[in-house]
Short mmCIF file of C-alpha atoms and ligand atoms in Angstrom, two decimals:
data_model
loop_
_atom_site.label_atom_id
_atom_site.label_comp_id
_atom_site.label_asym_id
_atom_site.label_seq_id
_atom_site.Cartn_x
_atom_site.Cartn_y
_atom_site.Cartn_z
CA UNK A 239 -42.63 32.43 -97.08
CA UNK A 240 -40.98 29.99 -99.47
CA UNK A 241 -37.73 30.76 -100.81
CA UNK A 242 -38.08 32.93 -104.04
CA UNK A 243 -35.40 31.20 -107.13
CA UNK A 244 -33.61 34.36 -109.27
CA UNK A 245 -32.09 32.91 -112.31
CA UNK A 246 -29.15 34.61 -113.46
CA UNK A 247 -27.94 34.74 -117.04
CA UNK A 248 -24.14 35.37 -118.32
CA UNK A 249 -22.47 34.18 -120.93
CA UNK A 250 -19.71 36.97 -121.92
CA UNK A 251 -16.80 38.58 -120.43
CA UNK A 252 -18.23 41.72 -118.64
CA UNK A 253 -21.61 39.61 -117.78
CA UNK A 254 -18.74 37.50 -115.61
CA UNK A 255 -17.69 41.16 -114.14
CA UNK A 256 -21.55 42.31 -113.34
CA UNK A 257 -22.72 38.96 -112.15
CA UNK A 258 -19.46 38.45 -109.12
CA UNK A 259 -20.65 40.87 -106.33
CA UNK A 260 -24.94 40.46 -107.20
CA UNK A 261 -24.45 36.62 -107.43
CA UNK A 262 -21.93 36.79 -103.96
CA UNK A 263 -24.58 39.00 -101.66
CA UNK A 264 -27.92 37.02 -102.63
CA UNK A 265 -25.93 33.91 -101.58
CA UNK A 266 -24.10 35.14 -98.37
CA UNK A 267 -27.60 36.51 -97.03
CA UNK A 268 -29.69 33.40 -98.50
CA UNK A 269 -32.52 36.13 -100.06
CA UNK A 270 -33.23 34.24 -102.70
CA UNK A 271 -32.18 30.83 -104.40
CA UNK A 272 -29.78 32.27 -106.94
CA UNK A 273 -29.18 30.02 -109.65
CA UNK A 274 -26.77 31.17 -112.17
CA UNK A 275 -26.74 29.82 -115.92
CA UNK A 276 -23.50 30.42 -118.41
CA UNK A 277 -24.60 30.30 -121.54
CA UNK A 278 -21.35 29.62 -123.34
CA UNK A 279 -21.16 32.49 -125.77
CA UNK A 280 -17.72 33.20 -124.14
CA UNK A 281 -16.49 29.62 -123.66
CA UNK A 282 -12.35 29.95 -123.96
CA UNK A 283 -10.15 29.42 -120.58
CA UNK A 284 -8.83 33.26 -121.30
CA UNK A 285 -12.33 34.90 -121.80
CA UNK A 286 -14.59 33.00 -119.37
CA UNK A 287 -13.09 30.44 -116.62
CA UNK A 288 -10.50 32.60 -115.51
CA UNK A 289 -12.91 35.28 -114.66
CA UNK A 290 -14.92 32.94 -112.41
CA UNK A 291 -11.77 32.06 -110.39
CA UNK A 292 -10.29 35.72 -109.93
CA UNK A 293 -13.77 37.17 -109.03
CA UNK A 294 -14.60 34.30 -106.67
CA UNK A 295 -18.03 33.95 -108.70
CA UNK A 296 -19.53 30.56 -107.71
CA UNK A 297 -19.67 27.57 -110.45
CA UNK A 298 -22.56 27.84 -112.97
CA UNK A 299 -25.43 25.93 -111.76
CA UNK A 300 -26.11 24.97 -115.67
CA UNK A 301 -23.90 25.56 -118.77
CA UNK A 302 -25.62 25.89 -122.33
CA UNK A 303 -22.82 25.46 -124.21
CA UNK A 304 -24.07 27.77 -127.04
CA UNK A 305 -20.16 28.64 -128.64
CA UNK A 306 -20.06 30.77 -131.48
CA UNK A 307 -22.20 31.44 -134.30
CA UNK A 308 -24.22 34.15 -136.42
CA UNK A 309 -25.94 36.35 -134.52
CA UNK A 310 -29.13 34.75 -135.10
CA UNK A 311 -28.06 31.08 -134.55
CA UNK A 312 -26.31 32.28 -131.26
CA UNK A 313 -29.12 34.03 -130.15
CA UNK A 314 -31.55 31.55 -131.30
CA UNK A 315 -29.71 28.58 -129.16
CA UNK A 316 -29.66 30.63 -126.31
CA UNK A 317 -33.29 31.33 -126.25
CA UNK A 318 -33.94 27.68 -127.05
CA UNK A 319 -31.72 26.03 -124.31
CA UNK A 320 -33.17 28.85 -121.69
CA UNK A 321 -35.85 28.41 -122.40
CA UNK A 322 -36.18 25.00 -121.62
CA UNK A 323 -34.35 25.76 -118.61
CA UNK A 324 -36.76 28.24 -117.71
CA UNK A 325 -39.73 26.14 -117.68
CA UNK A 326 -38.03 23.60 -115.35
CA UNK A 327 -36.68 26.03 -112.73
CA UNK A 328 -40.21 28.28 -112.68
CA UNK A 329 -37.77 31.02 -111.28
CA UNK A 330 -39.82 34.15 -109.62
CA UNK A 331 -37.24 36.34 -111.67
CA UNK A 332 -34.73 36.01 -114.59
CA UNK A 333 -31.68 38.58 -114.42
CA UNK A 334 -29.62 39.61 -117.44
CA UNK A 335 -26.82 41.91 -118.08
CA UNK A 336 -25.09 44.43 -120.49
CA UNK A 337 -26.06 44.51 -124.04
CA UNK A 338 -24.56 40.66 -125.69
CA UNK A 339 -26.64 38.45 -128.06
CA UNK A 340 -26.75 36.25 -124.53
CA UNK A 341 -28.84 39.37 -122.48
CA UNK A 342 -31.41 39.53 -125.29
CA UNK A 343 -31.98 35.89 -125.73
CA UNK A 344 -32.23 35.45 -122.06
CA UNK A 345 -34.74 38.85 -121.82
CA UNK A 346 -36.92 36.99 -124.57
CA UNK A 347 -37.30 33.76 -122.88
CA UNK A 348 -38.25 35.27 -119.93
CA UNK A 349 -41.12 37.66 -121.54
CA UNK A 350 -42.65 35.24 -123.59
CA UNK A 351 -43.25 33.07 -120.41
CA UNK A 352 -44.29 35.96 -118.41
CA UNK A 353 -41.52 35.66 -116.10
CA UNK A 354 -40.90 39.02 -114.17
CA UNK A 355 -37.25 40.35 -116.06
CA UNK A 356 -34.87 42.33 -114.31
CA UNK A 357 -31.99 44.01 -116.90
CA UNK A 358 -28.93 45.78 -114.87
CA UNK A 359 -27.21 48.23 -116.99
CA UNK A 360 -30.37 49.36 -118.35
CA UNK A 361 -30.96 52.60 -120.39
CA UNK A 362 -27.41 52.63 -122.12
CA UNK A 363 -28.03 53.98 -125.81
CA UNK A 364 -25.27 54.69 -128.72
CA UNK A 365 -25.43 55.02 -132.07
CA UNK A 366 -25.95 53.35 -134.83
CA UNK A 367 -29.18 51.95 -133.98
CA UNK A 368 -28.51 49.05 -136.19
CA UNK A 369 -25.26 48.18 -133.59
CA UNK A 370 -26.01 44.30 -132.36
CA UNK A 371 -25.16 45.43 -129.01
CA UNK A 372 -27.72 48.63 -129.53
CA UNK A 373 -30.78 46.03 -130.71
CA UNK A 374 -29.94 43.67 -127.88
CA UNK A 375 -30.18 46.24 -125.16
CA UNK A 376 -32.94 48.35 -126.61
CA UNK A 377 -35.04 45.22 -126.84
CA UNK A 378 -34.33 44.00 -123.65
CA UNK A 379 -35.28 47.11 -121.99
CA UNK A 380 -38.64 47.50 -123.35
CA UNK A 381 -39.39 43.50 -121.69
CA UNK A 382 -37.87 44.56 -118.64
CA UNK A 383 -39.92 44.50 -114.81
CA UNK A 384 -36.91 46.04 -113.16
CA UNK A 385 -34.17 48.37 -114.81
CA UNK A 386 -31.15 49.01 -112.98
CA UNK A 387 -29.40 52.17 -114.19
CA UNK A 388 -25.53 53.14 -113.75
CA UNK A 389 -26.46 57.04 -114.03
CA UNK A 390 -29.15 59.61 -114.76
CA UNK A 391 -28.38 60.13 -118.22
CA UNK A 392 -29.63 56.12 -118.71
CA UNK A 393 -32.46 56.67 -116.82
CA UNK A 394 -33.58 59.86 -118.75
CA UNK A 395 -33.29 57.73 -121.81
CA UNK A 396 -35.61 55.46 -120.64
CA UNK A 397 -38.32 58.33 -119.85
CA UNK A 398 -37.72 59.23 -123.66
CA UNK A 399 -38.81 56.09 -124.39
CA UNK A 400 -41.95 56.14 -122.14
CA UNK A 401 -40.43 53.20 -119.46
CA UNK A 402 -41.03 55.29 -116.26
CA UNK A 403 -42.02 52.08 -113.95
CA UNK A 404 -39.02 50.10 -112.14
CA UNK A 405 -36.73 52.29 -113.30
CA UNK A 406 -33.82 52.47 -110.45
CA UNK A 407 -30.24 54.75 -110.94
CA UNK A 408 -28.29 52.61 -108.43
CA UNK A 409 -24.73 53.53 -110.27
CA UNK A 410 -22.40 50.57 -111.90
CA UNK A 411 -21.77 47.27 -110.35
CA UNK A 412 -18.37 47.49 -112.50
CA UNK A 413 -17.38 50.10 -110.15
CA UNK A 414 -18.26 48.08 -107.06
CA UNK A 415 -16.18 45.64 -108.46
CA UNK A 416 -13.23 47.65 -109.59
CA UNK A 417 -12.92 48.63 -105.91
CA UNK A 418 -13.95 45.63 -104.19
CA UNK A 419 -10.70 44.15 -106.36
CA UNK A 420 -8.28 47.03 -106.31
CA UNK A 421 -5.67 45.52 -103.68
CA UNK A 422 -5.35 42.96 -106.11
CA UNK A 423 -4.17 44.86 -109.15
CA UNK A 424 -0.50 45.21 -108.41
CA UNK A 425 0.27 42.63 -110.38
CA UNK A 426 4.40 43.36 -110.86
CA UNK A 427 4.38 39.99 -112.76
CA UNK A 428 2.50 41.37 -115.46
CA UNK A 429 4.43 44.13 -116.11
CA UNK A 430 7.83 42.03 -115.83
CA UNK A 431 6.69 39.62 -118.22
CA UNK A 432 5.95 42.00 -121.12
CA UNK A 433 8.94 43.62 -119.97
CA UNK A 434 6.76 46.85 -119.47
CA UNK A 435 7.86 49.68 -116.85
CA UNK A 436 5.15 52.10 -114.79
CA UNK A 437 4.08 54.72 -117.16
CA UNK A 438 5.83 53.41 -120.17
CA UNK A 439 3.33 51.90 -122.41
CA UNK A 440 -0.50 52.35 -123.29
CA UNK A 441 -2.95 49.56 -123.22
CA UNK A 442 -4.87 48.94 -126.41
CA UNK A 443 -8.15 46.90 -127.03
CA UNK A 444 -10.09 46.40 -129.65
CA UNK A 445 -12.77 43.38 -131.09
CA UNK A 446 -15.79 45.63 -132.26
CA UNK A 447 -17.17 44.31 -135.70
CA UNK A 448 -17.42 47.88 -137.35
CA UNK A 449 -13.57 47.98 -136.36
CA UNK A 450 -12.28 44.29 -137.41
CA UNK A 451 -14.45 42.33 -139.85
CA UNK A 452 -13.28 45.21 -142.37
CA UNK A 453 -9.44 45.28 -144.03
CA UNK A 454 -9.83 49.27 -143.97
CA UNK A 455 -10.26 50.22 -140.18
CA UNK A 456 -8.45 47.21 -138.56
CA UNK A 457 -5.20 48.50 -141.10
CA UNK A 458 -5.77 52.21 -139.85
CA UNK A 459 -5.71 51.39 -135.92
CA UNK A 460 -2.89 49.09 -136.47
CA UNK A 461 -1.01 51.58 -138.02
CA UNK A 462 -2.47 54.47 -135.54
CA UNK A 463 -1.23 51.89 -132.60
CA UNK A 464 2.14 52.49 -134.02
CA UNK A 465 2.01 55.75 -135.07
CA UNK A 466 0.95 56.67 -131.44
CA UNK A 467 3.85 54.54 -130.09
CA UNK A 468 6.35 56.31 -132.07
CA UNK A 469 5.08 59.90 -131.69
CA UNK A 470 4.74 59.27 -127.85
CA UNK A 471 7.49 56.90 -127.51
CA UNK A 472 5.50 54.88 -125.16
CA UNK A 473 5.06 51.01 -125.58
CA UNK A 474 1.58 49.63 -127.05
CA UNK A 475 0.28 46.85 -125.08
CA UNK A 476 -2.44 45.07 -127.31
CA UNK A 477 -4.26 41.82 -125.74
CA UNK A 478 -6.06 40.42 -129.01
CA UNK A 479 -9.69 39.32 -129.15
CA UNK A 480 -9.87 35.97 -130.38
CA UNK A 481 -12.20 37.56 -133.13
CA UNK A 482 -9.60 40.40 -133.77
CA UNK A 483 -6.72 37.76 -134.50
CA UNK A 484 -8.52 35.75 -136.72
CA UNK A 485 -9.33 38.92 -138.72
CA UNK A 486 -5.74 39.96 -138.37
CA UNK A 487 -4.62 36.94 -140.00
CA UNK A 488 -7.43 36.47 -142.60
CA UNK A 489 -6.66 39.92 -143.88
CA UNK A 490 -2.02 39.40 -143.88
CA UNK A 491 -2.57 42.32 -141.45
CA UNK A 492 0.48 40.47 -138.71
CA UNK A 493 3.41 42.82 -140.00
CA UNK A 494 1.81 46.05 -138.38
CA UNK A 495 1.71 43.75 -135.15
CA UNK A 496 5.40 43.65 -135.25
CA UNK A 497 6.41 46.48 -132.95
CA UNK A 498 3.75 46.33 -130.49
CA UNK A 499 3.41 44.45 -127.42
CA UNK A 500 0.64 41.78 -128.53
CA UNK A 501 -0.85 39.19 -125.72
CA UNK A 502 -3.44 36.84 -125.44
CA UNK A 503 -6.93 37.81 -123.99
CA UNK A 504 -6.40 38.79 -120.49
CA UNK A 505 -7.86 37.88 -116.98
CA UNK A 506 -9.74 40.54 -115.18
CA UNK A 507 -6.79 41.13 -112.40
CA UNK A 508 -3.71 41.16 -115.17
CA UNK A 509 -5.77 43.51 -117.13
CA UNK A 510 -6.69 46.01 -114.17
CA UNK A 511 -3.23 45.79 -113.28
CA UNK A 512 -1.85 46.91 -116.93
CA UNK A 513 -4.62 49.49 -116.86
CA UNK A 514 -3.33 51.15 -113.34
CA UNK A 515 0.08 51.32 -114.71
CA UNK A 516 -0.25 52.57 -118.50
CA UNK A 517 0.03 56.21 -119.18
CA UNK A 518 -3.61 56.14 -121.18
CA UNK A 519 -6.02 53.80 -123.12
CA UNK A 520 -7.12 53.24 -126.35
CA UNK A 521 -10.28 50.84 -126.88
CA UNK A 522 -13.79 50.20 -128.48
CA UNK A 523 -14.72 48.42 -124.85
CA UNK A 524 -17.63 49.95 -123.51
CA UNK A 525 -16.22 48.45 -120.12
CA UNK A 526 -12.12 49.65 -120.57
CA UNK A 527 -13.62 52.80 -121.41
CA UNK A 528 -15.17 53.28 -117.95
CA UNK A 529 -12.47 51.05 -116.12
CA UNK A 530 -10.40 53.60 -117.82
CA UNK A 531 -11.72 56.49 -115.41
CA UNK A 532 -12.54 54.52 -112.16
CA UNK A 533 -8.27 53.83 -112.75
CA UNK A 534 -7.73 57.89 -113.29
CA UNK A 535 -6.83 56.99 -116.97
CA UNK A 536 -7.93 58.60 -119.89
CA UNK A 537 -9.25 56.85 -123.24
CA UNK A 538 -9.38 57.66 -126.80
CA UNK A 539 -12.49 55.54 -127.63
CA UNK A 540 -12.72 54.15 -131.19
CA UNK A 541 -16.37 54.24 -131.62
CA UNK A 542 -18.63 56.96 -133.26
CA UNK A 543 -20.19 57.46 -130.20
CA UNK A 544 -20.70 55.64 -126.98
CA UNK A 545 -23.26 54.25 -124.28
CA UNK A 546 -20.81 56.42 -121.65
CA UNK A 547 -21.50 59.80 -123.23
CA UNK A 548 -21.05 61.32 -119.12
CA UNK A 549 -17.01 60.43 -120.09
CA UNK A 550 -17.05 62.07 -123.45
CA UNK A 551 -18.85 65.50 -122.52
CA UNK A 552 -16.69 66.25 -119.21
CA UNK A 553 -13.83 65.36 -121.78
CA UNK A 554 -12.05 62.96 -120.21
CA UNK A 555 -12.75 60.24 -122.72
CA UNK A 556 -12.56 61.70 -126.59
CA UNK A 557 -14.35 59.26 -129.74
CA UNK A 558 -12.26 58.87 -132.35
CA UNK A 559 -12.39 57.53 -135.94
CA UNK A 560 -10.87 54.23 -137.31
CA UNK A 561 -8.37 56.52 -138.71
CA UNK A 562 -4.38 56.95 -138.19
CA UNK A 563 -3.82 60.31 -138.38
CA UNK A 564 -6.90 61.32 -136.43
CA UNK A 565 -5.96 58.79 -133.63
CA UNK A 566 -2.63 60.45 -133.40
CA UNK A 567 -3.25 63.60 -133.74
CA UNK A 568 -6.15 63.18 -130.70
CA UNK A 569 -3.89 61.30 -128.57
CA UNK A 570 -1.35 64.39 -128.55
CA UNK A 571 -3.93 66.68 -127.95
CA UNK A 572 -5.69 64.92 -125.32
CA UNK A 573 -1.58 64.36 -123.45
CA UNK A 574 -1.46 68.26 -123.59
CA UNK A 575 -5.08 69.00 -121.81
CA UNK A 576 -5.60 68.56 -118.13
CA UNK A 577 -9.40 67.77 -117.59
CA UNK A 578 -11.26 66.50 -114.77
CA UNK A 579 -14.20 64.38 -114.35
CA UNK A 580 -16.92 64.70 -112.01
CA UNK A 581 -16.82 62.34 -108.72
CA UNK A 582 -19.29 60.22 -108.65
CA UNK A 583 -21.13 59.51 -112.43
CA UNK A 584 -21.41 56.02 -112.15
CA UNK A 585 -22.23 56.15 -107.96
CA UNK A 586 -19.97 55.24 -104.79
CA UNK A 587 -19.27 51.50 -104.91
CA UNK A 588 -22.56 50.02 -103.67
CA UNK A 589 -25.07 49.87 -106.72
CA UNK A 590 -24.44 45.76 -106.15
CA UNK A 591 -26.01 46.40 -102.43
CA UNK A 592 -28.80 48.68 -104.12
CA UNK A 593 -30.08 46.22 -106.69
CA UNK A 594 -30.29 43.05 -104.12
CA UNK A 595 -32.08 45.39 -101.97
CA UNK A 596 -34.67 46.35 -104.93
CA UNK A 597 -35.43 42.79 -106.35
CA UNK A 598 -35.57 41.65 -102.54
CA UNK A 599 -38.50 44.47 -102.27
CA UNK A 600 -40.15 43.15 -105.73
CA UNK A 601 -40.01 40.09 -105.00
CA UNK A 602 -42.12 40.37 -102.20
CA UNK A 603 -44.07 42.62 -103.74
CA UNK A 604 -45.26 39.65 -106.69
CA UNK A 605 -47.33 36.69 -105.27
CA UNK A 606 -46.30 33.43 -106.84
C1 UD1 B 128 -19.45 40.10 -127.36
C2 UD1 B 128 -20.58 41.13 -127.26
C3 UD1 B 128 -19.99 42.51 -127.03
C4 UD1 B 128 -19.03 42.52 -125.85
C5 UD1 B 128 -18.00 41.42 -126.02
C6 UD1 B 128 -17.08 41.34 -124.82
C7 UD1 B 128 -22.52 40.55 -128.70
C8 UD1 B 128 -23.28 40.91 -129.92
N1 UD1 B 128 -21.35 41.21 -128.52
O1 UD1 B 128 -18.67 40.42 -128.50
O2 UD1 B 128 -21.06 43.40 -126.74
O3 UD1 B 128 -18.39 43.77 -125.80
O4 UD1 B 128 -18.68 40.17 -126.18
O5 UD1 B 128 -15.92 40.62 -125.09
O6 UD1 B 128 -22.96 39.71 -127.95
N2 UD1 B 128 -14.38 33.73 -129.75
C9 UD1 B 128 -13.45 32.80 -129.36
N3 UD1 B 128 -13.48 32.34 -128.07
C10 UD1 B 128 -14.42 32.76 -127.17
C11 UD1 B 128 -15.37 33.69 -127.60
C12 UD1 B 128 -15.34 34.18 -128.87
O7 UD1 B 128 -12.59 32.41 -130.13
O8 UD1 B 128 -14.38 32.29 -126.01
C13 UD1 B 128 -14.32 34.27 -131.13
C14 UD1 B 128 -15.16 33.51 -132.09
O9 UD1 B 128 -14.49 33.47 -133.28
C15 UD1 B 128 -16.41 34.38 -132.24
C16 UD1 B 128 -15.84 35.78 -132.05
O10 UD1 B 128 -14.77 35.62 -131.12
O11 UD1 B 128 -17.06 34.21 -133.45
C17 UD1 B 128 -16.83 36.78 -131.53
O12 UD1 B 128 -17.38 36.35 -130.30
P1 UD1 B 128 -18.87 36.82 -129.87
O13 UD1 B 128 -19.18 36.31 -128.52
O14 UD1 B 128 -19.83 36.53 -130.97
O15 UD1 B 128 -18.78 38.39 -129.82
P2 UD1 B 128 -17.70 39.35 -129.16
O16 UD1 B 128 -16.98 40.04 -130.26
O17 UD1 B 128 -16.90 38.66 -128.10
#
C-alpha cells in the first residue's frame, strides 16, 4: 500500500507540547509520511523555537508565518496559507490540537476540502461560550473524523452534543510528555538564577484576555500576587506573556511588578523545573493547571470555570475571581486543606501510543 501523508498543524505553545511525542512515534515507525506545518501564531525564540529544541520535535516541514493579528485576520491567514498547502500535499489526514485560533483555521481547511480531520484534545468545554478558545474548539469538534479525548468527562460532552462516532478517551499526550521529560526538570540553574530556594516561592502565569486587555483584573491579580506573597511569605515567580507585558505597560501597571520575581516567557524544561520546586500555582493556563497536578502541585485557577473541571471537583485545583482579596483569602484556605486527587484522570502516560495506533487503524480503514 502506498504510504498514507498526515499533516500536522501547530502554531502555539502547548500545540509544540502535544505535537513532540505523536510527531516522534509516526516517524520512528515510518506509519505514515508525517509532515508537520507551524503556522507562526507563536513565532518569538521564547514561545516557539525553544520548544522544538527541548522536546526534540523535528523542524517544520513548512512555516506560514501568520504572526499576530485580530482574531479574524489570524485565523483568516491561517486558513488561507493551509489551505493552499493543503491542496498541494493531498494529505489522507490533517491533525490539529488544543483550542488556538491556529486548531480552528486548520479544522476548517481541512472540512471544506473533505479531508478526513483528526482533533486531539477533543471534547474540552468551559464557559463562557463566547471564550475564543471555547468557539475554536467547539467548532473544530463538530468537523472532526477522529476525536481524541484526555478523559471521560470530554467524551460525555461530546455525546451531549450528539458526536458519538470516532470518539476515543486515550488520556493526555501532555502527561506522556510530562513524564517522558521528567529527568530533565532539575534544572538547579533556574532556581539559582532567580535566586529562588525549593519550596520558597509560587509560580504565577497569566495572558488570558478576560484577565489582561482590562486595567481592572490585571490591577487585582497584581496586587493579589503580592498580597499572596506577603501573607504566605513565599516568593512570586511571574514569567510574563508577551501579551501580558504589553498590557502591563499600556495600562502604568509596572510598580505592582516591583516585588515579584518577573521573567521572560519560559522554555518548557525551565518552566517544569520551577513548577516541581514551587510550593503551589497560580494561573489562567489550561495546560499549568494540569501540569500543576501531574507535578503534585496545587493551583488556584483564575478563570470562571475551566475545560479541567475533573481538578476542580476532587478539589485539588479551586477557580478563583480576578479579585485580591478572594485570591488571598483562597490561597490560605486551600494551604490549610489536605486533598487528594484521583490516580489516573488524564490516563497512564501512553495516550501518544493510543492515538498513532487509532489513525494507523483509520487510515486503513479510508481508501484514497
Ligand atoms: C494563544 C491561544 C490560547 C493559548 C495560548 C498559549 C488563541 C485564541 N489563544 O493565546 O488558547 O492558551 O496561545 O500561550 O489562539 N505575542 C508575541 N510573541 C509571540 C506570540 C504572541 O509577542 O510569539 C503577543 C502578541 O502581541 C499577540 C499576543 O501576544 O498579539 C497574543 O498572542 P496570540 O497568539 O494571539 O494569543 P495568546 O494570548 O498567546
Amino acid at each position: 500500500m502506498q504510504q498514507r501523508t498526515v499533516v500536522s498543524l501547530v502554531g502555539a505553545r502547548p500545540q509544540f507540547i502535544k505535537e513532540a511525542l505523536i510527531g516522534k512515534l509516526a516517524r520512528e515507525r515510518h506509519i505514515w509520511r508525517h509532515v508537520l506545518v507551524h503556522s507562526g501564531q507563536h513565532y518569538d525564540a521564547n514561545m516557539s523555537d525553544v520548544f522544538f529544541r527541548q522536546l526534540g520535535i523535528a523542524s517544520p516541514d513548512y512555516q506560514l508565518g501568520v504572526g499576530s493579528a485580530s482574531h479574524g485576520k489570524q485565523t483568516g491567514d491561517v486558513l488561507v496559507r493551509f489551505e493552499e498547502l493543503l491542496v498541494a500535499e493531498r494529505p489522507d489526514l490533517v491533525l490539529v490540537y488544543g483550542d488556538t485560533n491556529t486548531t480552528l483555521a486548520g479544522a476548517l481547511a481541512a472540512a471544506k476540502l473533505r479531508i478526513p480531520l483528526a482533533h486531539v484534545e477533543a471534547g474540552i468545554r468551559q464557559a463562557p461560550k463566547d471564550m475564543p478558545e471555547e468557539i475554536n474548539r467547539v467548532l473544530t469538534d463538530h468537523v472532526s473524523q477522529l476525536l481524541f479525548c484526555c478523559s471521560d468527562a470530554a467524551a460525555t460532552n461530546l455525546r451531549e452534543e450528539n458526536i458519538r462516532e470516532g470518539v476515543h478517551v486515550v488520556g493526555d499526550v501532555m502527561f506522556d510528555v510530562f513524564k517522558v521529560m521528567k529527568p530533565l526538570f532539575d534544572r538547579g540553574d533556574i532556581l539559582n538564577k532567580n535566586g529562588l530556594v525549593p519550596g520558597g516561592f509560587f509560580l504565577a502565569t497569566v495572558h488570558r484576555d478576560f484577565n489582561v486587555d482590562h486595567k481592572e483584573p490585571l490591577e487585582e491579580i497584581l496586587s493579589g500576587l503580592r498580597r499572596i506573597a506577603r501573607r504566605t511569605s513565599l516568593r512570586c515567580v511571574l514569567p510574563l506573556h508577551p501579551r501580558t507585558a504589553r498590557k502591563i505597560e499600556e495600562f502604568s501597571l509596572q510598580p505592582l511588578l516591583e516585588s515579584l520575581c518577573v521573567t521572560e516567557p519560559l522554555g518548557y524544561v525551565e518552566l517544569m523545573s520551577l513548577l516541581l520546586h514551587a510550593a503551589f500555582v497560580v494561573t489562567d493556563s489550561g495546560g499549568l493547571q494540569k501540569e500543576a497536578w501531574f507535578a503534585g502541585r496545587r493551583s488556584l485557577v483564575l478563570m470562571p470555570d475551566t475545560g479541567w473541571r475533573e481538578l476542580i471537583s476532587c478539589g485539588w485545583n479551586v477557580l478563583c475571581a480576578p479579585a485580591q482579596e478572594e485570591m488571598e483569602r483562597r490561597v490560605l484556605d486551600f494551604l490549610s486543606e489536605r486533598v487528594s486527587c484521583p490516580e489516573g484522570v488524564y490516563g497512564y502516560g501512553d495516550a501518544a501510543e493510543k492515538i498513532v495506533v487509532a489513525i494507523k487503524k483509520f487510515l486503513t480503514s479510508v481508501s484514497r
